[in-house]
mmCIF file of C-alpha atoms in Angstrom:
data_model
loop_
_atom_site.group_PDB
_atom_site.id
_atom_site.type_symbol
_atom_site.label_atom_id
_atom_site.label_comp_id
_atom_site.label_asym_id
_atom_site.label_seq_id
_atom_site.Cartn_x
_atom_site.Cartn_y
_atom_site.Cartn_z
ATOM 1 C CA ALA A 1 -23.798 -52.154 -27.837
ATOM 2 C CA GLN A 2 -21.506 -55.211 -26.838
ATOM 3 C CA VAL A 3 -22.859 -58.649 -27.571
ATOM 4 C CA GLY A 4 -20.857 -60.994 -25.806
ATOM 5 C CA ASN A 5 -17.298 -62.416 -26.658
ATOM 6 C CA GLY A 6 -16.404 -58.922 -27.918
ATOM 7 C CA ALA A 7 -18.843 -59.281 -31.114
ATOM 8 C CA ARG A 8 -20.191 -55.944 -32.026
ATOM 9 C CA PRO A 9 -23.084 -54.751 -34.634
ATOM 10 C CA ILE A 10 -21.955 -53.488 -38.079
ATOM 11 C CA GLU A 11 -21.618 -49.633 -38.217
ATOM 12 C CA ASP A 12 -24.066 -48.484 -40.837
ATOM 13 C CA GLU A 13 -25.730 -44.846 -39.925
ATOM 14 C CA ALA A 14 -28.068 -45.075 -42.946
ATOM 15 C CA LEU A 15 -29.604 -48.479 -41.811
ATOM 16 C CA LEU A 16 -29.830 -47.264 -38.628
ATOM 17 C CA ASP A 17 -32.120 -44.162 -39.640
ATOM 18 C CA GLU A 18 -34.063 -46.383 -41.887
ATOM 19 C CA VAL A 19 -34.827 -49.063 -39.157
ATOM 20 C CA THR A 20 -35.433 -46.240 -36.351
ATOM 21 C CA ALA A 21 -38.390 -44.752 -39.026
ATOM 22 C CA LEU A 22 -39.702 -48.573 -39.212
ATOM 23 C CA VAL A 23 -40.257 -49.426 -35.862
ATOM 24 C CA GLU A 24 -41.975 -47.381 -32.595
ATOM 25 C CA ARG A 25 -41.411 -49.530 -29.689
ATOM 26 C CA PRO A 26 -37.883 -50.995 -30.734
ATOM 27 C CA ASN A 27 -36.819 -54.079 -29.084
ATOM 28 C CA VAL A 28 -33.687 -55.495 -30.156
ATOM 29 C CA VAL A 29 -33.266 -59.524 -30.364
ATOM 30 C CA ILE A 30 -30.093 -61.907 -31.162
ATOM 31 C CA CYS A 31 -30.655 -64.184 -33.555
ATOM 32 C CA GLN A 32 -28.070 -66.520 -35.558
ATOM 33 C CA PHE A 33 -27.874 -68.242 -38.726
ATOM 34 C CA GLU A 34 -26.075 -71.797 -39.356
ATOM 35 C CA GLU A 35 -22.128 -71.572 -39.278
ATOM 36 C CA GLN A 36 -21.765 -73.512 -42.708
ATOM 37 C CA PHE A 37 -22.891 -70.149 -44.355
ATOM 38 C CA LEU A 38 -19.354 -68.386 -43.094
ATOM 39 C CA GLY A 39 -17.999 -70.284 -46.062
ATOM 40 C CA VAL A 40 -19.483 -67.629 -48.143
ATOM 41 C CA PRO A 41 -17.653 -64.124 -48.612
ATOM 42 C CA GLN A 42 -18.786 -62.159 -45.698
ATOM 43 C CA GLU A 43 -19.300 -59.023 -48.191
ATOM 44 C CA CYS A 44 -22.413 -60.868 -49.779
ATOM 45 C CA LEU A 45 -24.131 -62.176 -46.283
ATOM 46 C CA ILE A 46 -23.736 -58.707 -45.110
ATOM 47 C CA LEU A 47 -25.262 -57.044 -48.072
ATOM 48 C CA THR A 48 -27.556 -59.677 -48.055
ATOM 49 C CA MET A 49 -28.821 -59.404 -44.452
ATOM 50 C CA LYS A 50 -28.600 -55.423 -44.608
ATOM 51 C CA ALA A 51 -30.384 -54.482 -47.657
ATOM 52 C CA ASN A 52 -33.197 -57.671 -48.067
ATOM 53 C CA GLN A 53 -33.822 -57.678 -44.558
ATOM 54 C CA LYS A 54 -32.642 -54.694 -42.420
ATOM 55 C CA TYR A 55 -30.841 -56.737 -39.602
ATOM 56 C CA PHE A 56 -27.553 -55.763 -38.253
ATOM 57 C CA PRO A 57 -24.946 -58.317 -38.678
ATOM 58 C CA LEU A 58 -22.277 -59.028 -35.550
ATOM 59 C CA LEU A 59 -18.726 -58.756 -36.364
ATOM 60 C CA ASP A 60 -15.975 -60.458 -33.647
ATOM 61 C CA ALA A 61 -12.943 -57.970 -32.537
ATOM 62 C CA ALA A 62 -10.882 -58.741 -36.047
ATOM 63 C CA GLY A 63 -13.784 -57.326 -37.829
ATOM 64 C CA LYS A 64 -14.825 -61.088 -39.279
ATOM 65 C CA LEU A 65 -18.383 -61.900 -39.662
ATOM 66 C CA THR A 66 -19.948 -63.990 -36.895
ATOM 67 C CA ASN A 67 -23.159 -66.440 -37.185
ATOM 68 C CA LYS A 68 -25.111 -63.702 -35.389
ATOM 69 C CA PHE A 69 -27.089 -60.705 -36.223
ATOM 70 C CA LEU A 70 -29.350 -58.368 -34.601
ATOM 71 C CA VAL A 71 -32.882 -57.763 -35.397
ATOM 72 C CA VAL A 72 -34.951 -55.166 -33.937
ATOM 73 C CA SER A 73 -38.605 -56.267 -33.321
ATOM 74 C CA ASN A 74 -41.689 -53.845 -32.714
ATOM 75 C CA ILE A 75 -42.848 -56.040 -30.335
ATOM 76 C CA SER A 76 -41.867 -57.048 -26.709
ATOM 77 C CA PRO A 77 -43.081 -60.214 -26.364
ATOM 78 C CA GLU A 78 -42.452 -62.035 -22.988
ATOM 79 C CA ASP A 79 -41.025 -65.000 -25.014
ATOM 80 C CA THR A 80 -38.907 -63.921 -27.551
ATOM 81 C CA SER A 81 -38.578 -67.138 -29.448
ATOM 82 C CA PHE A 82 -40.915 -66.841 -31.581
ATOM 83 C CA VAL A 83 -39.386 -63.586 -32.898
ATOM 84 C CA THR A 84 -35.920 -65.207 -33.035
ATOM 85 C CA GLY A 85 -37.655 -68.268 -34.847
ATOM 86 C CA GLY A 86 -39.247 -66.200 -37.299
ATOM 87 C CA ASN A 87 -36.245 -63.929 -38.443
ATOM 88 C CA GLU A 88 -34.000 -67.288 -38.720
ATOM 89 C CA ARG A 89 -36.248 -69.246 -40.785
ATOM 90 C CA VAL A 90 -36.613 -66.169 -42.729
ATOM 91 C CA VAL A 91 -32.845 -65.008 -43.466
ATOM 92 C CA ARG A 92 -31.758 -68.950 -43.917
ATOM 93 C CA PRO A 93 -33.049 -68.908 -47.711
ATOM 94 C CA ARG A 94 -31.583 -65.615 -48.516
ATOM 95 C CA LEU A 95 -28.285 -67.199 -47.131
ATOM 96 C CA ALA A 96 -28.517 -69.971 -49.028
ATOM 97 C CA ASP A 97 -28.952 -68.186 -52.362
ATOM 98 C CA ALA A 98 -25.771 -66.429 -51.732
ATOM 99 C CA LYS A 99 -24.064 -69.605 -51.253
ATOM 100 C CA PHE A 100 -25.795 -71.106 -54.199
ATOM 101 C CA PHE A 101 -24.614 -67.961 -56.677
ATOM 102 C CA PHE A 102 -20.823 -68.485 -54.916
ATOM 103 C CA ASP A 103 -21.104 -72.305 -55.535
ATOM 104 C CA GLN A 104 -21.951 -71.837 -59.097
ATOM 105 C CA ASP A 105 -19.897 -69.016 -60.029
ATOM 106 C CA ARG A 106 -16.952 -70.434 -58.934
ATOM 107 C CA LYS A 107 -17.489 -73.598 -61.208
ATOM 108 C CA LYS A 108 -16.504 -71.237 -64.273
ATOM 109 C CA THR A 109 -12.989 -69.727 -64.445
ATOM 110 C CA LEU A 110 -12.864 -65.642 -64.930
ATOM 111 C CA ALA A 111 -11.179 -66.125 -67.891
ATOM 112 C CA SER A 112 -13.668 -68.378 -69.483
ATOM 113 C CA ARG A 113 -16.303 -65.496 -68.857
ATOM 114 C CA VAL A 114 -14.150 -62.952 -70.983
ATOM 115 C CA GLU A 115 -16.129 -63.750 -74.108
ATOM 116 C CA GLY A 116 -19.548 -62.890 -72.263
ATOM 117 C CA LEU A 117 -18.305 -59.244 -72.111
ATOM 118 C CA GLY A 118 -18.745 -58.958 -75.930
ATOM 119 C CA LYS A 119 -22.641 -59.478 -75.289
ATOM 120 C CA VAL A 120 -22.896 -56.765 -72.715
ATOM 121 C CA VAL A 121 -23.517 -53.177 -73.976
ATOM 122 C CA TYR A 122 -21.244 -50.390 -72.737
ATOM 123 C CA HIS A 123 -22.533 -47.470 -74.562
ATOM 124 C CA ASN A 124 -23.848 -47.260 -78.125
ATOM 125 C CA LYS A 125 -21.333 -45.072 -79.420
ATOM 126 C CA LEU A 126 -18.233 -46.614 -77.451
ATOM 127 C CA GLY A 127 -19.417 -50.635 -78.102
ATOM 128 C CA THR A 128 -19.532 -53.421 -75.607
ATOM 129 C CA GLN A 129 -17.980 -54.047 -72.247
ATOM 130 C CA GLY A 130 -15.683 -56.884 -74.265
ATOM 131 C CA GLU A 131 -14.332 -54.031 -76.261
ATOM 132 C CA ARG A 132 -14.136 -51.507 -73.467
ATOM 133 C CA VAL A 133 -11.624 -54.280 -71.894
ATOM 134 C CA GLU A 134 -9.394 -54.633 -74.912
ATOM 135 C CA ARG A 135 -9.168 -50.528 -74.351
ATOM 136 C CA VAL A 136 -8.263 -50.684 -70.859
ATOM 137 C CA ARG A 137 -5.755 -53.493 -71.402
ATOM 138 C CA ALA A 138 -3.892 -51.112 -74.396
ATOM 139 C CA ILE A 139 -3.888 -48.110 -71.863
ATOM 140 C CA SER A 140 -2.676 -50.405 -68.805
ATOM 141 C CA LYS A 141 0.175 -51.756 -71.087
ATOM 142 C CA GLU A 142 1.493 -48.476 -71.671
ATOM 143 C CA LEU A 143 1.163 -47.081 -68.107
ATOM 144 C CA ALA A 144 2.916 -50.728 -66.739
ATOM 145 C CA LYS A 145 5.736 -50.050 -69.045
ATOM 146 C CA ALA A 146 6.212 -46.507 -68.276
ATOM 147 C CA ILE A 147 6.330 -47.264 -64.364
ATOM 148 C CA ALA A 148 7.769 -50.978 -64.773
ATOM 149 C CA GLN A 149 10.999 -48.500 -66.156
ATOM 150 C CA GLN A 150 11.101 -46.582 -63.373
ATOM 151 C CA LEU A 151 10.241 -49.136 -60.563
ATOM 152 C CA GLY A 152 12.476 -51.965 -61.795
ATOM 153 C CA ASP A 153 9.108 -54.066 -61.611
ATOM 154 C CA ALA A 154 9.974 -56.902 -64.331
ATOM 155 C CA GLN A 155 6.550 -58.629 -63.354
ATOM 156 C CA LEU A 156 4.550 -55.326 -63.319
ATOM 157 C CA VAL A 157 3.322 -55.637 -67.198
ATOM 158 C CA ALA A 158 2.224 -59.289 -66.834
ATOM 159 C CA ASP A 159 0.334 -59.074 -63.954
ATOM 160 C CA ALA A 160 -1.240 -55.959 -64.960
ATOM 161 C CA ASP A 161 -2.431 -57.135 -67.832
ATOM 162 C CA GLN A 162 -3.918 -59.927 -66.365
ATOM 163 C CA ALA A 163 -6.033 -58.018 -64.060
ATOM 164 C CA ALA A 164 -7.254 -55.550 -66.567
ATOM 165 C CA LEU A 165 -8.186 -58.363 -68.980
ATOM 166 C CA LEU A 166 -10.165 -60.238 -66.044
ATOM 167 C CA ALA A 167 -11.248 -57.059 -64.354
ATOM 168 C CA LYS A 168 -14.848 -57.260 -65.579
ATOM 169 C CA THR A 169 -15.418 -60.831 -65.630
ATOM 170 C CA ASP A 170 -17.328 -60.563 -62.582
ATOM 171 C CA LEU A 171 -19.926 -58.279 -64.289
ATOM 172 C CA VAL A 172 -21.826 -61.512 -65.857
ATOM 173 C CA THR A 173 -21.142 -63.736 -62.575
ATOM 174 C CA ASP A 174 -24.812 -64.795 -60.672
ATOM 175 C CA MET A 175 -23.486 -63.104 -57.619
ATOM 176 C CA VAL A 176 -22.902 -59.724 -59.215
ATOM 177 C CA GLY A 177 -25.776 -60.007 -60.970
ATOM 178 C CA GLU A 178 -28.012 -60.122 -58.174
ATOM 179 C CA PHE A 179 -25.616 -57.879 -55.810
ATOM 180 C CA PRO A 180 -24.027 -54.924 -58.507
ATOM 181 C CA GLU A 181 -22.637 -53.694 -55.007
ATOM 182 C CA LEU A 182 -20.185 -56.478 -55.075
ATOM 183 C CA GLN A 183 -18.597 -55.755 -58.288
ATOM 184 C CA GLY A 184 -14.762 -55.553 -58.245
ATOM 185 C CA ILE A 185 -14.893 -57.381 -54.863
ATOM 186 C CA MET A 186 -16.406 -60.523 -56.107
ATOM 187 C CA GLY A 187 -13.659 -60.502 -58.897
ATOM 188 C CA GLY A 188 -11.114 -60.710 -56.419
ATOM 189 C CA TYR A 189 -12.613 -63.760 -54.608
ATOM 190 C CA TYR A 190 -12.915 -65.612 -57.647
ATOM 191 C CA ALA A 191 -9.278 -64.600 -58.876
ATOM 192 C CA LEU A 192 -8.325 -66.485 -55.906
ATOM 193 C CA ASN A 193 -10.284 -69.316 -56.260
ATOM 194 C CA ASP A 194 -8.873 -69.676 -59.875
ATOM 195 C CA GLY A 195 -5.431 -69.898 -58.348
ATOM 196 C CA LEU A 196 -4.297 -66.443 -59.939
ATOM 197 C CA GLY A 197 -2.454 -65.467 -56.936
ATOM 198 C CA GLU A 198 -2.998 -62.271 -54.126
ATOM 199 C CA THR A 199 -1.609 -59.711 -56.586
ATOM 200 C CA VAL A 200 -3.699 -59.949 -59.430
ATOM 201 C CA ALA A 201 -6.637 -60.612 -57.322
ATOM 202 C CA ASN A 202 -5.945 -57.386 -55.116
ATOM 203 C CA ALA A 203 -5.710 -55.418 -58.575
ATOM 204 C CA ILE A 204 -9.140 -56.596 -59.863
ATOM 205 C CA GLU A 205 -10.551 -56.309 -56.170
ATOM 206 C CA ASP A 206 -9.098 -52.357 -55.980
ATOM 207 C CA HIS A 207 -9.663 -51.648 -59.892
ATOM 208 C CA TYR A 208 -12.797 -49.381 -58.679
ATOM 209 C CA LYS A 209 -10.821 -47.777 -56.053
ATOM 210 C CA PRO A 210 -10.813 -44.714 -55.138
ATOM 211 C CA ARG A 211 -14.741 -45.057 -55.286
ATOM 212 C CA PHE A 212 -15.840 -42.176 -53.128
ATOM 213 C CA ALA A 213 -13.880 -39.411 -51.268
ATOM 214 C CA GLY A 214 -11.698 -40.781 -48.618
ATOM 215 C CA ASP A 215 -11.701 -43.992 -50.305
ATOM 216 C CA THR A 216 -8.466 -45.970 -50.119
ATOM 217 C CA LEU A 217 -6.241 -46.388 -52.789
ATOM 218 C CA PRO A 218 -5.302 -49.860 -54.815
ATOM 219 C CA ARG A 219 -2.947 -51.723 -52.745
ATOM 220 C CA ASN A 220 -0.251 -52.685 -55.254
ATOM 221 C CA THR A 221 1.220 -51.142 -58.333
ATOM 222 C CA ALA A 222 -0.658 -53.576 -60.895
ATOM 223 C CA GLY A 223 -3.836 -52.342 -59.059
ATOM 224 C CA VAL A 224 -2.959 -48.926 -59.406
ATOM 225 C CA VAL A 225 -2.190 -49.307 -63.331
ATOM 226 C CA VAL A 226 -5.151 -50.744 -63.657
ATOM 227 C CA ALA A 227 -7.499 -48.489 -61.772
ATOM 228 C CA LEU A 228 -5.733 -45.756 -63.486
ATOM 229 C CA ALA A 229 -6.525 -47.494 -66.917
ATOM 230 C CA ASP A 230 -10.289 -47.994 -66.594
ATOM 231 C CA LYS A 231 -10.845 -44.548 -65.258
ATOM 232 C CA LEU A 232 -8.419 -42.785 -68.021
ATOM 233 C CA GLU A 233 -10.537 -45.133 -70.279
ATOM 234 C CA THR A 234 -13.853 -43.227 -69.178
ATOM 235 C CA LEU A 235 -13.017 -40.169 -69.362
ATOM 236 C CA VAL A 236 -11.216 -40.035 -72.687
ATOM 237 C CA GLY A 237 -14.215 -41.552 -74.045
ATOM 238 C CA MET A 238 -16.917 -39.712 -72.631
ATOM 239 C CA PHE A 239 -14.935 -36.591 -73.360
ATOM 240 C CA GLY A 240 -14.185 -37.964 -77.002
ATOM 241 C CA ILE A 241 -17.978 -38.528 -77.901
ATOM 242 C CA GLY A 242 -19.075 -35.105 -76.117
ATOM 243 C CA ASN A 243 -20.631 -36.816 -73.298
ATOM 244 C CA LEU A 244 -19.687 -34.266 -70.760
ATOM 245 C CA PRO A 245 -20.845 -33.387 -67.301
ATOM 246 C CA THR A 246 -23.714 -30.889 -66.842
ATOM 247 C CA GLY A 247 -23.986 -28.906 -63.830
ATOM 248 C CA ASP A 248 -25.972 -31.286 -61.909
ATOM 249 C CA ARG A 249 -25.959 -34.714 -64.280
ATOM 250 C CA ASP A 250 -22.917 -36.861 -64.192
ATOM 251 C CA PRO A 251 -24.252 -40.215 -64.763
ATOM 252 C CA PHE A 252 -20.471 -41.653 -65.436
ATOM 253 C CA ALA A 253 -19.014 -40.141 -62.374
ATOM 254 C CA LEU A 254 -16.547 -38.314 -64.399
ATOM 255 C CA ARG A 255 -15.739 -35.661 -62.002
ATOM 256 C CA ARG A 256 -15.422 -38.476 -59.175
ATOM 257 C CA HIS A 257 -12.862 -40.205 -62.187
ATOM 258 C CA ALA A 258 -11.015 -37.645 -62.288
ATOM 259 C CA LEU A 259 -10.346 -36.947 -59.001
ATOM 260 C CA GLY A 260 -9.317 -40.636 -58.644
ATOM 261 C CA VAL A 261 -6.675 -39.903 -61.616
ATOM 262 C CA ILE A 262 -5.495 -37.009 -59.562
ATOM 263 C CA ARG A 263 -5.100 -39.118 -56.177
ATOM 264 C CA MET A 264 -3.354 -41.738 -57.510
ATOM 265 C CA LEU A 265 -0.647 -39.491 -59.356
ATOM 266 C CA VAL A 266 -0.079 -37.597 -56.456
ATOM 267 C CA GLU A 267 -0.406 -39.916 -53.618
ATOM 268 C CA LYS A 268 1.729 -42.895 -55.422
ATOM 269 C CA ASP A 269 4.015 -40.045 -56.730
ATOM 270 C CA LEU A 270 3.760 -41.364 -60.402
ATOM 271 C CA PRO A 271 6.584 -40.631 -63.016
ATOM 272 C CA LEU A 272 3.723 -39.927 -65.594
ATOM 273 C CA ASP A 273 3.041 -36.285 -67.480
ATOM 274 C CA LEU A 274 -0.750 -35.557 -67.594
ATOM 275 C CA ASN A 275 -0.484 -34.412 -71.052
ATOM 276 C CA ALA A 276 1.258 -37.592 -72.203
ATOM 277 C CA LEU A 277 -0.854 -39.667 -70.074
ATOM 278 C CA LEU A 278 -4.254 -38.533 -71.908
ATOM 279 C CA ALA A 279 -2.716 -38.234 -75.545
ATOM 280 C CA GLY A 280 -1.677 -41.998 -74.634
ATOM 281 C CA ALA A 281 -5.104 -43.269 -73.914
ATOM 282 C CA VAL A 282 -6.591 -41.691 -77.157
ATOM 283 C CA PRO A 283 -5.129 -44.462 -79.630
ATOM 284 C CA ALA A 284 -7.182 -47.251 -78.123
ATOM 285 C CA PHE A 285 -10.042 -46.101 -79.153
ATOM 286 C CA GLY A 286 -9.604 -45.956 -83.064
ATOM 287 C CA ASP A 287 -11.859 -43.930 -85.021
ATOM 288 C CA LYS A 288 -14.789 -43.896 -82.265
ATOM 289 C CA ILE A 289 -13.567 -40.584 -80.733
ATOM 290 C CA THR A 290 -12.197 -37.131 -81.310
ATOM 291 C CA ASP A 291 -9.456 -36.213 -79.477
ATOM 292 C CA ALA A 292 -10.655 -34.217 -76.496
ATOM 293 C CA SER A 293 -7.364 -34.276 -74.150
ATOM 294 C CA ALA A 294 -7.136 -30.711 -74.306
ATOM 295 C CA GLN A 295 -10.847 -30.200 -72.722
ATOM 296 C CA LEU A 296 -10.153 -33.101 -70.380
ATOM 297 C CA ALA A 297 -7.045 -31.648 -69.097
ATOM 298 C CA ASP A 298 -9.215 -28.355 -68.088
ATOM 299 C CA PHE A 299 -11.328 -30.401 -66.764
ATOM 300 C CA ILE A 300 -8.893 -32.294 -64.404
ATOM 301 C CA TYR A 301 -7.252 -29.177 -63.744
ATOM 302 C CA ASP A 302 -10.384 -27.347 -62.318
ATOM 303 C CA ARG A 303 -10.943 -30.421 -59.944
ATOM 304 C CA LEU A 304 -7.385 -30.528 -58.703
ATOM 305 C CA ALA A 305 -7.846 -26.956 -57.936
ATOM 306 C CA GLY A 306 -10.935 -27.520 -55.925
ATOM 307 C CA SER A 307 -9.382 -30.201 -54.261
ATOM 308 C CA LEU A 308 -6.594 -28.004 -53.572
ATOM 309 C CA ARG A 309 -8.554 -25.330 -52.199
ATOM 310 C CA GLU A 310 -10.475 -27.549 -49.731
ATOM 311 C CA GLN A 311 -7.238 -28.350 -48.365
ATOM 312 C CA GLY A 312 -6.642 -24.944 -47.530
ATOM 313 C CA TYR A 313 -4.434 -23.341 -49.904
ATOM 314 C CA SER A 314 -5.668 -19.899 -51.212
ATOM 315 C CA ALA A 315 -7.296 -19.259 -54.695
ATOM 316 C CA GLN A 316 -4.203 -16.928 -55.363
ATOM 317 C CA GLU A 317 -1.725 -19.917 -54.698
ATOM 318 C CA VAL A 318 -3.639 -22.237 -56.396
ATOM 319 C CA ASP A 319 -3.606 -19.975 -59.676
ATOM 320 C CA ALA A 320 -0.059 -19.236 -59.327
ATOM 321 C CA VAL A 321 0.598 -22.864 -59.340
ATOM 322 C CA LEU A 322 -2.078 -24.306 -62.020
ATOM 323 C CA ALA A 323 -1.412 -21.343 -64.510
ATOM 324 C CA LEU A 324 1.615 -22.753 -65.492
ATOM 325 C CA ARG A 325 -0.169 -26.472 -66.445
ATOM 326 C CA PRO A 326 2.386 -28.303 -64.312
ATOM 327 C CA GLN A 327 2.680 -32.224 -65.769
ATOM 328 C CA ARG A 328 3.974 -33.798 -62.994
ATOM 329 C CA LEU A 329 1.044 -33.324 -60.256
ATOM 330 C CA ALA A 330 2.880 -34.887 -57.647
ATOM 331 C CA LEU A 331 4.820 -31.980 -57.529
ATOM 332 C CA VAL A 332 1.904 -29.665 -57.038
ATOM 333 C CA GLU A 333 2.088 -29.446 -53.431
ATOM 334 C CA LYS A 334 5.721 -28.959 -53.423
ATOM 335 C CA GLN A 335 5.244 -26.059 -55.981
ATOM 336 C CA LEU A 336 2.496 -24.423 -53.705
ATOM 337 C CA ALA A 337 5.230 -24.583 -50.598
ATOM 338 C CA ALA A 338 7.306 -22.622 -52.554
ATOM 339 C CA VAL A 339 4.794 -20.093 -53.800
ATOM 340 C CA ARG A 340 3.864 -19.658 -50.163
ATOM 341 C CA ALA A 341 7.455 -19.498 -49.288
ATOM 342 C CA PHE A 342 7.865 -16.550 -51.770
ATOM 343 C CA ALA A 343 5.089 -14.667 -50.935
ATOM 344 C CA ALA A 344 6.488 -14.599 -47.452
ATOM 345 C CA LEU A 345 9.808 -12.676 -48.332
ATOM 346 C CA PRO A 346 9.872 -8.910 -47.912
ATOM 347 C CA GLU A 347 11.120 -8.390 -51.353
ATOM 348 C CA SER A 348 8.134 -10.689 -52.934
ATOM 349 C CA PRO A 349 5.668 -7.715 -53.900
ATOM 350 C CA ALA A 350 8.282 -5.577 -55.378
ATOM 351 C CA LEU A 351 9.516 -8.858 -57.613
ATOM 352 C CA ALA A 352 5.885 -9.631 -58.580
ATOM 353 C CA ALA A 353 5.409 -6.247 -59.400
ATOM 354 C CA ALA A 354 8.271 -6.003 -61.557
ATOM 355 C CA ASN A 355 7.838 -9.379 -63.797
#
């Protein structure tokens, strides 16, 4: 649907299904809110309109939020001004709340919130979010050193360390307290507000990526380092206390984290060996865990095998390469291509049988 000036409703199948189930005689009306609210990050406004009110926000041609939104009404009166007026009245306090949270949060720097993470329990065996931040920092420092040497990026260690220190601080902001889905996103906005620069802000926002299958990877190298450190900390910590996923339960999303680690190593062609990567994360935990690196490596190779089979490689081809436990995951696809080329040779059956 086109709604004047090239504006278009936000695409959200789940919201569409929900609203369809809520109305019998749908009648779509256009409403608007005061432009002053557009000073709040659009993710906050979109979320409050969709989650709380079941409204469809309207974006302009560039994908930026406009101050208009669609309401699906269950009545079709001659005069729709009551419907539009009522909905505009209802949405205003919601948007005012979002603006209040945003304004309040910006009065404190992210750096001043680090201490507050020491009061947030992460896991009874692994301590607080504050302790977790220090582990992620330690792991990211080692990763950044290794990658910086290869890339010749002198600033990487400092940028990654600052992003790792502040990446979780938005968990103790009012906005993320109200809307947990905005974690990371708000950290990025507040980092820019604190004058920390785009590199660190993007790294803070991106360190949860990839959050789901098909999600984008972090935009810059500092973001990749912190995202990798964050996922490794979760995996090594949870395996180290024996908190493994079962058939149907994976409350800490360890499968998703393992796939995220694989994608970053492969798609960013990182010069890191898997065993060294896992072993290097263990010392950050001190005596809180036992070293379960071997078990974790098996788990990661299982995820990699599944992912490669989904991409169309045969189980035989995948087994042929992964049986050797290759350390540089970025080379696996080249090794698979070599196996495929070898298998096509007329002498391959005889060579394989002889060996």
